[in-house]
Amino acid sequence: MNNYTNDNTTRRYKAHVSTVGTTQLHLRSPYIIAWWSAAFPGFGHLLLSKYLRGYSLIIWEVLVNNMSHLNQAIIYSFTGEFDMAKEILEPRWLLLYLPVYIFGIWDSYRTTVDMNKVFILAERENANFNSYVIGALEINYLDKRRPVMAIIWSFFTPGLGQLYIHRVVTAIFIMILMIVFVYFSNVLIAVHYLFLGEISQATAAINPQWFLYMPSQIGFAVYDAYVNTVENNNLFESEQRKFLQENYQQYRVKIPASDEVN
C-alpha cells in the first residue's frame, strides 16, 4: 500500500488513517442516524465520526437523565403506574433535557445530509490518502476483516467489536460506559440470582434507571462495529484498486488472436 499523507494539498479526502483509528466518509441514511440519536443522544454523531460532539452528548444524556429520573419514570409508565412516574420526575432537569435531546436528533440528521454531499464530491475527486501509519504506541493499516466477528465480539462485550476494527478511542469509551452501566444496574447480581433460581430476588436487585441504558448501548455497539467493518472493507478495496490502476494498469499485455498464432 502507498503511504500518503493528508497534507491538504487536495481539497477533499475520503479517509484518514491514524494510530487510534480509521476515519472515513461514506453514504449514510439520515433517518437511521437520527433514529440512533433518538435512542441515545450522541450515538448518531459517533456513527458520523463526530466524536467530540458525540461523547459530549452521551455524557450529558447520562448526567441529565439520572438527575431527572427519566428512565425510572419510563419503567413506571410501561407498567401502568403513571402517578409514580409523575411523582418521581424532577421537572427542573427534565425541562433541561428536552431541548438538547431534540437538538441531537436534528443536528445528526442535518450533518448526515451534508456529509453525504461531501462524500460524493470526495469520491469524484478520488484523492490519495494515507493507508498505513506506525507510531510509538500503535500501528494501523487498511485491511479486510469479517463483519460477523465484529458482531460476535460486540455481543460478548460492547466495545470489543470496535477494538477488532481499530476504533480505539470509541472502543475505550463504550467499554467504560458498559462497566458503569453494569455496575450501577446490578445486572450481574441479578444474573447470579437467576442461576440460583431466585427470580424474585433477581428482579428486586435490578436498578431500572441504569439498566435501561444497556439495550441501546449493546444495539449500537453491534450496529456500529458491523457497519464500520463493512465500510472499512470497501475502503480497502477502493484504495487497492486505485493503487493497482495507477501502478500496473499501464502495462498491457497484447494477446494475439488464435489465427495469428497459427
PDB file of C-alpha atoms in Angstrom:
ATOM      1  CA  MET A   1       0.000   0.000   0.000  1.00  0.00           C
ATOM      2  CA  ASN A   2       1.132   3.540  -0.653  1.00  0.00           C
ATOM      3  CA  ASN A   3       1.741   5.691   2.409  1.00  0.00           C
ATOM      4  CA  TYR A   4       0.380   9.127   1.530  1.00  0.00           C
ATOM      5  CA  THR A   5      -0.043  11.998   3.948  1.00  0.00           C
ATOM      6  CA  ASN A   6      -3.237  14.040   4.136  1.00  0.00           C
ATOM      7  CA  ASP A   7      -1.494  17.401   3.825  1.00  0.00           C
ATOM      8  CA  ASN A   8      -4.467  19.386   2.472  1.00  0.00           C
ATOM      9  CA  THR A   9      -2.904  19.653  -0.983  1.00  0.00           C
ATOM     10  CA  THR A  10      -6.122  18.050  -2.226  1.00  0.00           C
ATOM     11  CA  ARG A  11      -9.463  19.635  -1.466  1.00  0.00           C
ATOM     12  CA  ARG A  12     -11.264  16.551  -0.124  1.00  0.00           C
ATOM     13  CA  TYR A  13     -10.137  13.161   1.177  1.00  0.00           C
ATOM     14  CA  LYS A  14     -12.327  10.109   1.632  1.00  0.00           C
ATOM     15  CA  ALA A  15     -10.482   8.811   4.665  1.00  0.00           C
ATOM     16  CA  HIS A  16      -7.726   9.321   7.185  1.00  0.00           C
ATOM     17  CA  VAL A  17      -5.801   6.508   8.894  1.00  0.00           C
ATOM     18  CA  SER A  18      -4.310   7.388  12.291  1.00  0.00           C
ATOM     19  CA  THR A  19      -2.849   5.434  15.194  1.00  0.00           C
ATOM     20  CA  VAL A  20      -6.195   5.483  17.018  1.00  0.00           C
ATOM     21  CA  GLY A  21      -8.485   4.559  14.141  1.00  0.00           C
ATOM     22  CA  THR A  22      -9.668   4.957  10.574  1.00  0.00           C
ATOM     23  CA  THR A  23     -11.971   7.888   9.890  1.00  0.00           C
ATOM     24  CA  GLN A  24     -13.794   7.865   6.586  1.00  0.00           C
ATOM     25  CA  LEU A  25     -16.668   9.336   4.639  1.00  0.00           C
ATOM     26  CA  HIS A  26     -19.352   7.096   3.199  1.00  0.00           C
ATOM     27  CA  LEU A  27     -23.041   7.324   2.374  1.00  0.00           C
ATOM     28  CA  ARG A  28     -25.380   7.025   5.337  1.00  0.00           C
ATOM     29  CA  SER A  29     -29.147   7.143   5.773  1.00  0.00           C
ATOM     30  CA  PRO A  30     -30.114  10.363   7.609  1.00  0.00           C
ATOM     31  CA  TYR A  31     -33.146   8.591   9.084  1.00  0.00           C
ATOM     32  CA  ILE A  32     -31.065   5.788  10.626  1.00  0.00           C
ATOM     33  CA  ILE A  33     -28.596   8.281  12.086  1.00  0.00           C
ATOM     34  CA  ALA A  34     -31.453  10.353  13.513  1.00  0.00           C
ATOM     35  CA  TRP A  35     -33.017   7.179  14.950  1.00  0.00           C
ATOM     36  CA  TRP A  36     -29.831   6.319  16.840  1.00  0.00           C
ATOM     37  CA  SER A  37     -29.705   9.875  18.175  1.00  0.00           C
ATOM     38  CA  ALA A  38     -33.262   9.402  19.418  1.00  0.00           C
ATOM     39  CA  ALA A  39     -32.381   6.036  21.001  1.00  0.00           C
ATOM     40  CA  PHE A  40     -29.412   7.553  22.839  1.00  0.00           C
ATOM     41  CA  PRO A  41     -28.169  11.122  22.255  1.00  0.00           C
ATOM     42  CA  GLY A  42     -24.643  11.050  20.857  1.00  0.00           C
ATOM     43  CA  PHE A  43     -24.802   7.667  19.155  1.00  0.00           C
ATOM     44  CA  GLY A  44     -25.817   9.190  15.826  1.00  0.00           C
ATOM     45  CA  HIS A  45     -22.837  11.524  15.947  1.00  0.00           C
ATOM     46  CA  LEU A  46     -20.445   8.666  16.747  1.00  0.00           C
ATOM     47  CA  LEU A  47     -21.691   6.909  13.603  1.00  0.00           C
ATOM     48  CA  LEU A  48     -20.760  10.067  11.692  1.00  0.00           C
ATOM     49  CA  SER A  49     -17.273  10.103  13.280  1.00  0.00           C
ATOM     50  CA  LYS A  50     -18.194  13.357  15.031  1.00  0.00           C
ATOM     51  CA  TYR A  51     -16.549  12.081  18.186  1.00  0.00           C
ATOM     52  CA  LEU A  52     -16.248  15.157  20.389  1.00  0.00           C
ATOM     53  CA  ARG A  53     -19.856  16.096  19.781  1.00  0.00           C
ATOM     54  CA  GLY A  54     -20.967  12.503  20.309  1.00  0.00           C
ATOM     55  CA  TYR A  55     -19.048  11.984  23.557  1.00  0.00           C
ATOM     56  CA  SER A  56     -20.359  15.296  24.908  1.00  0.00           C
ATOM     57  CA  LEU A  57     -23.973  14.357  24.188  1.00  0.00           C
ATOM     58  CA  ILE A  58     -23.559  10.883  25.712  1.00  0.00           C
ATOM     59  CA  ILE A  59     -22.121  12.282  28.948  1.00  0.00           C
ATOM     60  CA  TRP A  60     -24.888  14.876  29.002  1.00  0.00           C
ATOM     61  CA  GLU A  61     -27.532  12.159  28.485  1.00  0.00           C
ATOM     62  CA  VAL A  62     -26.277  10.037  31.375  1.00  0.00           C
ATOM     63  CA  LEU A  63     -25.996  13.017  33.735  1.00  0.00           C
ATOM     64  CA  VAL A  64     -29.296  14.752  32.984  1.00  0.00           C
ATOM     65  CA  ASN A  65     -31.285  11.537  32.583  1.00  0.00           C
ATOM     66  CA  ASN A  66     -30.153  10.364  36.018  1.00  0.00           C
ATOM     67  CA  MET A  67     -30.862  13.699  37.661  1.00  0.00           C
ATOM     68  CA  SER A  68     -34.354  13.849  36.145  1.00  0.00           C
ATOM     69  CA  HIS A  69     -35.026  10.118  36.856  1.00  0.00           C
ATOM     70  CA  LEU A  70     -36.341   9.798  33.320  1.00  0.00           C
ATOM     71  CA  ASN A  71     -35.566   6.096  32.852  1.00  0.00           C
ATOM     72  CA  GLN A  72     -37.257   5.241  36.130  1.00  0.00           C
ATOM     73  CA  ALA A  73     -40.326   7.192  35.032  1.00  0.00           C
ATOM     74  CA  ILE A  74     -40.354   5.320  31.709  1.00  0.00           C
ATOM     75  CA  ILE A  75     -40.391   1.992  33.591  1.00  0.00           C
ATOM     76  CA  TYR A  76     -43.313   3.160  35.728  1.00  0.00           C
ATOM     77  CA  SER A  77     -45.158   4.291  32.582  1.00  0.00           C
ATOM     78  CA  PHE A  78     -44.643   0.902  30.898  1.00  0.00           C
ATOM     79  CA  THR A  79     -46.075  -0.848  33.957  1.00  0.00           C
ATOM     80  CA  GLY A  80     -49.112   1.466  34.114  1.00  0.00           C
ATOM     81  CA  GLU A  81     -48.021   3.316  37.267  1.00  0.00           C
ATOM     82  CA  PHE A  82     -48.478   6.803  35.837  1.00  0.00           C
ATOM     83  CA  ASP A  83     -48.849   8.519  39.213  1.00  0.00           C
ATOM     84  CA  MET A  84     -45.499   7.129  40.318  1.00  0.00           C
ATOM     85  CA  ALA A  85     -43.948   8.288  37.031  1.00  0.00           C
ATOM     86  CA  LYS A  86     -45.198  11.841  37.602  1.00  0.00           C
ATOM     87  CA  GLU A  87     -44.036  11.838  41.203  1.00  0.00           C
ATOM     88  CA  ILE A  88     -40.502  10.658  40.530  1.00  0.00           C
ATOM     89  CA  LEU A  89     -39.736  13.060  37.647  1.00  0.00           C
ATOM     90  CA  GLU A  90     -37.640  16.119  38.502  1.00  0.00           C
ATOM     91  CA  PRO A  91     -39.083  18.952  36.328  1.00  0.00           C
ATOM     92  CA  ARG A  92     -36.048  21.242  36.578  1.00  0.00           C
ATOM     93  CA  TRP A  93     -33.812  18.623  34.985  1.00  0.00           C
ATOM     94  CA  LEU A  94     -36.481  17.286  32.629  1.00  0.00           C
ATOM     95  CA  LEU A  95     -37.041  20.700  31.035  1.00  0.00           C
ATOM     96  CA  LEU A  96     -33.272  20.973  30.589  1.00  0.00           C
ATOM     97  CA  TYR A  97     -33.246  17.539  28.938  1.00  0.00           C
ATOM     98  CA  LEU A  98     -35.754  18.166  26.141  1.00  0.00           C
ATOM     99  CA  PRO A  99     -34.040  20.939  24.075  1.00  0.00           C
ATOM    100  CA  VAL A 100     -30.691  19.129  23.872  1.00  0.00           C
ATOM    101  CA  TYR A 101     -32.400  15.807  23.086  1.00  0.00           C
ATOM    102  CA  ILE A 102     -34.235  17.371  20.135  1.00  0.00           C
ATOM    103  CA  PHE A 103     -31.061  19.171  19.032  1.00  0.00           C
ATOM    104  CA  GLY A 104     -29.144  15.868  18.919  1.00  0.00           C
ATOM    105  CA  ILE A 105     -31.708  14.336  16.563  1.00  0.00           C
ATOM    106  CA  TRP A 106     -31.913  17.410  14.339  1.00  0.00           C
ATOM    107  CA  ASP A 107     -28.167  18.010  14.191  1.00  0.00           C
ATOM    108  CA  SER A 108     -27.312  14.391  13.367  1.00  0.00           C
ATOM    109  CA  TYR A 109     -29.877  14.374  10.536  1.00  0.00           C
ATOM    110  CA  ARG A 110     -28.613  17.686   9.142  1.00  0.00           C
ATOM    111  CA  THR A 111     -24.972  16.645   9.410  1.00  0.00           C
ATOM    112  CA  THR A 112     -25.648  13.342   7.640  1.00  0.00           C
ATOM    113  CA  VAL A 113     -27.201  15.129   4.670  1.00  0.00           C
ATOM    114  CA  ASP A 114     -24.218  17.479   4.422  1.00  0.00           C
ATOM    115  CA  MET A 115     -21.618  14.727   4.816  1.00  0.00           C
ATOM    116  CA  ASN A 116     -23.283  12.633   2.106  1.00  0.00           C
ATOM    117  CA  LYS A 117     -22.783  15.545  -0.286  1.00  0.00           C
ATOM    118  CA  VAL A 118     -19.152  15.883   0.776  1.00  0.00           C
ATOM    119  CA  PHE A 119     -18.605  12.150   0.235  1.00  0.00           C
ATOM    120  CA  ILE A 120     -19.948  12.326  -3.326  1.00  0.00           C
ATOM    121  CA  LEU A 121     -17.533  15.160  -4.114  1.00  0.00           C
ATOM    122  CA  ALA A 122     -14.622  13.354  -2.434  1.00  0.00           C
ATOM    123  CA  GLU A 123     -15.458  10.159  -4.332  1.00  0.00           C
ATOM    124  CA  ARG A 124     -15.318  12.038  -7.637  1.00  0.00           C
ATOM    125  CA  GLU A 125     -12.028  13.672  -6.693  1.00  0.00           C
ATOM    126  CA  ASN A 126     -10.674  10.277  -5.559  1.00  0.00           C
ATOM    127  CA  ALA A 127      -7.580  11.771  -3.937  1.00  0.00           C
ATOM    128  CA  ASN A 128      -4.835   9.641  -2.439  1.00  0.00           C
ATOM    129  CA  PHE A 129      -4.909   9.252   1.338  1.00  0.00           C
ATOM    130  CA  ASN A 130      -2.678   7.566   3.882  1.00  0.00           C
ATOM    131  CA  SER A 131      -3.452   3.876   4.287  1.00  0.00           C
ATOM    132  CA  TYR A 132      -0.762   2.911   6.794  1.00  0.00           C
ATOM    133  CA  VAL A 133       0.601   4.557   9.924  1.00  0.00           C
ATOM    134  CA  ILE A 134       3.082   3.407  12.553  1.00  0.00           C
ATOM    135  CA  GLY A 135       3.699   5.222  15.820  1.00  0.00           C
ATOM    136  CA  ALA A 136       5.277   4.730  19.217  1.00  0.00           C
ATOM    137  CA  LEU A 137       2.121   3.169  20.684  1.00  0.00           C
ATOM    138  CA  GLU A 138       0.139   1.727  17.774  1.00  0.00           C
ATOM    139  CA  ILE A 139       0.162   0.502  14.187  1.00  0.00           C
ATOM    140  CA  ASN A 140      -2.879   0.932  11.987  1.00  0.00           C
ATOM    141  CA  TYR A 141      -3.428  -0.021   8.367  1.00  0.00           C
ATOM    142  CA  LEU A 142      -6.226  -0.778   5.963  1.00  0.00           C
ATOM    143  CA  ASP A 143      -7.107  -4.433   5.584  1.00  0.00           C
ATOM    144  CA  LYS A 144     -10.202  -6.643   5.362  1.00  0.00           C
ATOM    145  CA  ARG A 145     -11.930  -8.019   8.445  1.00  0.00           C
ATOM    146  CA  ARG A 146     -15.002 -10.187   8.976  1.00  0.00           C
ATOM    147  CA  PRO A 147     -18.229  -8.313   9.878  1.00  0.00           C
ATOM    148  CA  VAL A 148     -19.648 -11.371  11.649  1.00  0.00           C
ATOM    149  CA  MET A 149     -16.704 -11.378  14.067  1.00  0.00           C
ATOM    150  CA  ALA A 150     -17.306  -7.700  14.854  1.00  0.00           C
ATOM    151  CA  ILE A 151     -20.928  -8.569  15.697  1.00  0.00           C
ATOM    152  CA  ILE A 152     -19.995 -11.551  17.880  1.00  0.00           C
ATOM    153  CA  TRP A 153     -17.405  -9.658  19.922  1.00  0.00           C
ATOM    154  CA  SER A 154     -19.762  -6.697  20.363  1.00  0.00           C
ATOM    155  CA  PHE A 155     -22.405  -9.046  21.786  1.00  0.00           C
ATOM    156  CA  PHE A 156     -19.921 -10.503  24.261  1.00  0.00           C
ATOM    157  CA  THR A 157     -18.781  -7.081  25.473  1.00  0.00           C
ATOM    158  CA  PRO A 158     -19.714  -3.776  23.799  1.00  0.00           C
ATOM    159  CA  GLY A 159     -16.502  -2.126  22.615  1.00  0.00           C
ATOM    160  CA  LEU A 160     -14.648  -5.295  21.624  1.00  0.00           C
ATOM    161  CA  GLY A 161     -16.052  -5.073  18.087  1.00  0.00           C
ATOM    162  CA  GLN A 162     -14.645  -1.553  17.846  1.00  0.00           C
ATOM    163  CA  LEU A 163     -11.257  -2.786  19.085  1.00  0.00           C
ATOM    164  CA  TYR A 164     -11.374  -5.504  16.421  1.00  0.00           C
ATOM    165  CA  ILE A 165     -11.574  -2.871  13.680  1.00  0.00           C
ATOM    166  CA  HIS A 166      -9.170  -0.487  15.449  1.00  0.00           C
ATOM    167  CA  ARG A 167     -11.600   2.219  16.583  1.00  0.00           C
ATOM    168  CA  VAL A 168      -9.587   2.580  19.759  1.00  0.00           C
ATOM    169  CA  VAL A 169     -10.995   5.736  21.366  1.00  0.00           C
ATOM    170  CA  THR A 170     -14.612   4.764  20.722  1.00  0.00           C
ATOM    171  CA  ALA A 171     -13.910   1.236  21.982  1.00  0.00           C
ATOM    172  CA  ILE A 172     -12.454   2.526  25.252  1.00  0.00           C
ATOM    173  CA  PHE A 173     -15.334   4.966  25.720  1.00  0.00           C
ATOM    174  CA  ILE A 174     -18.000   2.301  25.083  1.00  0.00           C
ATOM    175  CA  MET A 175     -16.292  -0.205  27.393  1.00  0.00           C
ATOM    176  CA  ILE A 176     -16.070   2.349  30.213  1.00  0.00           C
ATOM    177  CA  LEU A 177     -19.769   3.134  29.749  1.00  0.00           C
ATOM    178  CA  MET A 178     -20.565  -0.579  29.869  1.00  0.00           C
ATOM    179  CA  ILE A 179     -18.663  -1.010  33.129  1.00  0.00           C
ATOM    180  CA  VAL A 180     -20.558   1.923  34.672  1.00  0.00           C
ATOM    181  CA  PHE A 181     -23.959   0.665  33.484  1.00  0.00           C
ATOM    182  CA  VAL A 182     -23.332  -2.932  34.556  1.00  0.00           C
ATOM    183  CA  TYR A 183     -22.072  -1.880  37.986  1.00  0.00           C
ATOM    184  CA  PHE A 184     -24.846   0.549  38.904  1.00  0.00           C
ATOM    185  CA  SER A 185     -27.640  -1.531  37.346  1.00  0.00           C
ATOM    186  CA  ASN A 186     -26.660  -4.608  39.404  1.00  0.00           C
ATOM    187  CA  VAL A 187     -27.307  -6.742  36.348  1.00  0.00           C
ATOM    188  CA  LEU A 188     -24.601  -9.294  37.191  1.00  0.00           C
ATOM    189  CA  ILE A 189     -26.063  -9.713  40.669  1.00  0.00           C
ATOM    190  CA  ALA A 190     -29.449 -10.334  39.042  1.00  0.00           C
ATOM    191  CA  VAL A 191     -27.889 -12.911  36.718  1.00  0.00           C
ATOM    192  CA  HIS A 192     -26.354 -14.631  39.740  1.00  0.00           C
ATOM    193  CA  TYR A 193     -29.780 -14.887  41.384  1.00  0.00           C
ATOM    194  CA  LEU A 194     -31.272 -16.220  38.147  1.00  0.00           C
ATOM    195  CA  PHE A 195     -28.717 -19.031  38.071  1.00  0.00           C
ATOM    196  CA  LEU A 196     -29.790 -19.876  41.623  1.00  0.00           C
ATOM    197  CA  GLY A 197     -33.441 -19.901  40.559  1.00  0.00           C
ATOM    198  CA  GLU A 198     -34.362 -16.927  42.762  1.00  0.00           C
ATOM    199  CA  ILE A 199     -36.299 -14.905  40.195  1.00  0.00           C
ATOM    200  CA  SER A 200     -37.945 -12.505  42.654  1.00  0.00           C
ATOM    201  CA  GLN A 201     -34.588 -11.508  44.154  1.00  0.00           C
ATOM    202  CA  ALA A 202     -33.133 -11.102  40.670  1.00  0.00           C
ATOM    203  CA  THR A 203     -35.950  -8.708  39.760  1.00  0.00           C
ATOM    204  CA  ALA A 204     -35.547  -6.767  43.008  1.00  0.00           C
ATOM    205  CA  ALA A 205     -31.775  -6.425  42.515  1.00  0.00           C
ATOM    206  CA  ILE A 206     -32.069  -4.642  39.155  1.00  0.00           C
ATOM    207  CA  ASN A 207     -31.755  -0.854  39.187  1.00  0.00           C
ATOM    208  CA  PRO A 208     -34.010   0.122  36.252  1.00  0.00           C
ATOM    209  CA  GLN A 209     -32.644   3.667  35.986  1.00  0.00           C
ATOM    210  CA  TRP A 210     -29.237   2.308  34.949  1.00  0.00           C
ATOM    211  CA  PHE A 211     -30.407  -0.930  33.334  1.00  0.00           C
ATOM    212  CA  LEU A 212     -32.473   0.901  30.698  1.00  0.00           C
ATOM    213  CA  TYR A 213     -29.285   2.340  29.176  1.00  0.00           C
ATOM    214  CA  MET A 214     -27.927  -1.089  28.292  1.00  0.00           C
ATOM    215  CA  PRO A 215     -30.191  -2.264  25.420  1.00  0.00           C
ATOM    216  CA  SER A 216     -29.428   0.888  23.416  1.00  0.00           C
ATOM    217  CA  GLN A 217     -25.711   0.617  24.116  1.00  0.00           C
ATOM    218  CA  ILE A 218     -25.462  -3.060  23.139  1.00  0.00           C
ATOM    219  CA  GLY A 219     -27.508  -2.494  19.978  1.00  0.00           C
ATOM    220  CA  PHE A 220     -25.399   0.489  19.000  1.00  0.00           C
ATOM    221  CA  ALA A 221     -22.105  -1.327  19.629  1.00  0.00           C
ATOM    222  CA  VAL A 222     -23.204  -4.185  17.362  1.00  0.00           C
ATOM    223  CA  TYR A 223     -24.506  -1.899  14.608  1.00  0.00           C
ATOM    224  CA  ASP A 224     -21.520   0.462  14.697  1.00  0.00           C
ATOM    225  CA  ALA A 225     -18.990  -2.390  14.598  1.00  0.00           C
ATOM    226  CA  TYR A 226     -20.786  -4.113  11.716  1.00  0.00           C
ATOM    227  CA  VAL A 227     -21.253  -1.004   9.566  1.00  0.00           C
ATOM    228  CA  ASN A 228     -17.705   0.216  10.034  1.00  0.00           C
ATOM    229  CA  THR A 229     -16.255  -3.222   9.297  1.00  0.00           C
ATOM    230  CA  VAL A 230     -18.153  -3.335   6.008  1.00  0.00           C
ATOM    231  CA  GLU A 231     -17.175   0.226   5.100  1.00  0.00           C
ATOM    232  CA  ASN A 232     -13.524  -0.337   6.056  1.00  0.00           C
ATOM    233  CA  ASN A 233     -13.501  -3.370   3.758  1.00  0.00           C
ATOM    234  CA  ASN A 234     -14.962  -1.247   0.949  1.00  0.00           C
ATOM    235  CA  LEU A 235     -12.345   1.437   1.622  1.00  0.00           C
ATOM    236  CA  PHE A 236      -9.555  -1.142   1.481  1.00  0.00           C
ATOM    237  CA  GLU A 237     -10.809  -2.423  -1.891  1.00  0.00           C
ATOM    238  CA  SER A 238     -11.152   1.121  -3.235  1.00  0.00           C
ATOM    239  CA  GLU A 239      -7.610   2.081  -2.189  1.00  0.00           C
ATOM    240  CA  GLN A 240      -6.153  -1.163  -3.511  1.00  0.00           C
ATOM    241  CA  ARG A 241      -7.992  -0.802  -6.814  1.00  0.00           C
ATOM    242  CA  LYS A 242      -6.680   2.722  -7.340  1.00  0.00           C
ATOM    243  CA  PHE A 243      -3.137   1.682  -6.421  1.00  0.00           C
ATOM    244  CA  LEU A 244      -3.163  -1.165  -8.951  1.00  0.00           C
ATOM    245  CA  GLN A 245      -4.640   1.056 -11.667  1.00  0.00           C
ATOM    246  CA  GLU A 246      -2.032   3.770 -11.162  1.00  0.00           C
ATOM    247  CA  ASN A 247       0.959   1.442 -10.926  1.00  0.00           C
ATOM    248  CA  TYR A 248       0.145  -1.556 -13.106  1.00  0.00           C
ATOM    249  CA  GLN A 249      -2.722  -0.879 -15.479  1.00  0.00           C
ATOM    250  CA  GLN A 250      -0.473   0.934 -17.984  1.00  0.00           C
ATOM    251  CA  TYR A 251       1.410  -2.286 -18.588  1.00  0.00           C
ATOM    252  CA  ARG A 252      -0.867  -4.055 -21.009  1.00  0.00           C
ATOM    253  CA  VAL A 253      -0.182  -7.456 -22.497  1.00  0.00           C
ATOM    254  CA  LYS A 254      -1.379  -7.940 -26.037  1.00  0.00           C
ATOM    255  CA  ILE A 255      -2.718 -11.442 -26.535  1.00  0.00           C
ATOM    256  CA  PRO A 256      -2.662 -12.427 -30.217  1.00  0.00           C
ATOM    257  CA  ALA A 257      -5.753 -13.846 -31.826  1.00  0.00           C
ATOM    258  CA  SER A 258      -5.875 -17.584 -32.478  1.00  0.00           C
ATOM    259  CA  ASP A 259      -5.490 -17.173 -36.292  1.00  0.00           C
ATOM    260  CA  GLU A 260      -2.366 -15.041 -35.798  1.00  0.00           C
ATOM    261  CA  VAL A 261      -0.823 -17.753 -33.606  1.00  0.00           C
ATOM    262  CA  ASN A 262      -1.401 -20.355 -36.303  1.00  0.00           C
TER     263      ASN A 262
END
